[in-house]
C-alpha positions in Angstrom: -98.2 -193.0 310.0 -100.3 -190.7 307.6 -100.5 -187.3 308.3 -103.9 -185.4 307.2 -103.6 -182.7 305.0 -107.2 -180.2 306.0 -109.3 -180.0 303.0 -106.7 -181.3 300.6 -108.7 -181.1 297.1 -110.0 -177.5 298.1 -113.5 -178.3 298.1 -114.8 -176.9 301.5 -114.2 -173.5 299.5 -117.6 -173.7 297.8 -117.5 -172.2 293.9 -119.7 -172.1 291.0 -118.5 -173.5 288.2 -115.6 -171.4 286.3 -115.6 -169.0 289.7 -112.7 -168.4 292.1 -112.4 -167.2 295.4 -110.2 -167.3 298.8 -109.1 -170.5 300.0 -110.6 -170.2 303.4 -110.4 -173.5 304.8 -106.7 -175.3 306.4 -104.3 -173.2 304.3 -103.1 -169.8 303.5 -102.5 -168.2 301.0 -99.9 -165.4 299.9 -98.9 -163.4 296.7 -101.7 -162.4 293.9 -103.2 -164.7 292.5 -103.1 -167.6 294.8 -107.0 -168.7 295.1 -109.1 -172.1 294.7 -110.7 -172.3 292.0 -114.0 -174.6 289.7 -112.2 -174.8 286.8 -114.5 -175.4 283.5 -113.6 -178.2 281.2 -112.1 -175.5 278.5 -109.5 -174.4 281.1 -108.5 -177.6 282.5 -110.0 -181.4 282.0 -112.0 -182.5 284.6 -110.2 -185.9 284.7 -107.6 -184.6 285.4 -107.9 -183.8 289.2 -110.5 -185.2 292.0 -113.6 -183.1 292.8 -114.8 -180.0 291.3 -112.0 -177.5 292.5 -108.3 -177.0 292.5 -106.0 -173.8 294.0 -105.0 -171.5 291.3 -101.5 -170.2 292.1 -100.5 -166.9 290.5 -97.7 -165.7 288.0 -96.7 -163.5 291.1 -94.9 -165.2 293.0 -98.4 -167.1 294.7 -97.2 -169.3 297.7 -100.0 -171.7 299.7 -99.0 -173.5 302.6 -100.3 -175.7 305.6 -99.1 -176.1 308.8 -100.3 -179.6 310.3 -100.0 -179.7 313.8 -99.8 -181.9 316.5 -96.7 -184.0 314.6 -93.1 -184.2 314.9 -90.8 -184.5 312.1 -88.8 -188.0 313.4 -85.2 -188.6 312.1 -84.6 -191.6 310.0 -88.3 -191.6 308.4 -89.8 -191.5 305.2 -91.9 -188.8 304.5 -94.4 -188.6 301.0 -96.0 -185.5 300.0 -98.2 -186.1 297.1 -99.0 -182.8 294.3 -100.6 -182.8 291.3 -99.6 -179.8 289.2 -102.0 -179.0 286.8 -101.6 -176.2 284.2 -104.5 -174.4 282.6 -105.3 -175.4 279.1 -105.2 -171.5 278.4 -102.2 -170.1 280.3 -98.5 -171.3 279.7 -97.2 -173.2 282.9 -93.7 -170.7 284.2 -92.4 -172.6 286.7 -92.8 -173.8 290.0 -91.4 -175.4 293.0 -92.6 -177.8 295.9 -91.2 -177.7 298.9 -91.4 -180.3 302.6 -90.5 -177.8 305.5 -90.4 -178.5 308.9 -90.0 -175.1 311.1 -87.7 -173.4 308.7 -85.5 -176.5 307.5 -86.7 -177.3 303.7 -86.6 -181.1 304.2 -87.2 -182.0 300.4 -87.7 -179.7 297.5 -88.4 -180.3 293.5 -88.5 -177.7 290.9 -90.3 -178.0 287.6 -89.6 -182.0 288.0 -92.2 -183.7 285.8 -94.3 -181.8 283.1 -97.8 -181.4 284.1 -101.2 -182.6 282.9 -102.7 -180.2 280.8 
């Protein structure tokens, strides 16, 4: 069974080109900067994400989450979560972790695994 992520490519947050603002739509946001963002092509290459935006998570400890409900975490399943971590053609990538959580139990977590598309 697939499990709908709300507004998954950012793009009900609508930005001009090279402009960032809050994500306001199905997650939330925490630490400075964590925003979504219309990158221009000398920051990051358009091919290398779907749609015009992406969320822009800061150098301070920036966090966005989603809580999808109306689903129960089932024993004995597979779950997928699909990221693409991008870095900024300008900036130097620091680090960063993904994490699955259900309530408070981190069901699957992966830090820095896999150098990203720049």
């Amino acid at each position: 069974t697939e499990i709908a992520v709300e507004n998954p490519s950012f793009e009900a947050d609508v930005l001009g080109n090279n402009q960032a603002g809050p994500i306001t739509v199905g997650w939330n946001a925490a630490g400075f900067p964590s925003r979504a963002y219309n990158p221009t092509e000398s920051r990051l290459p358009s091919s290398a994400f779907d749609g015009n935006n992406v969320a822009y998570i800061g150098t301070q400890r920036g966090v966005i989450n989603q809580t999808v409900a109306g689903h129960t975490v089932q024993a004995d399943s597979l779950y997928v979560l699909r990221v693409d971590v991008l870095d900024r053609i300008d900036t130097d990538l620091r680090g960063y972790t993904l994490r699955l959580v259900a309530g408070d139990t981190v069901l699957a977590e992966a830090t820095d695994p896999v150098t990203p598309v720049s």
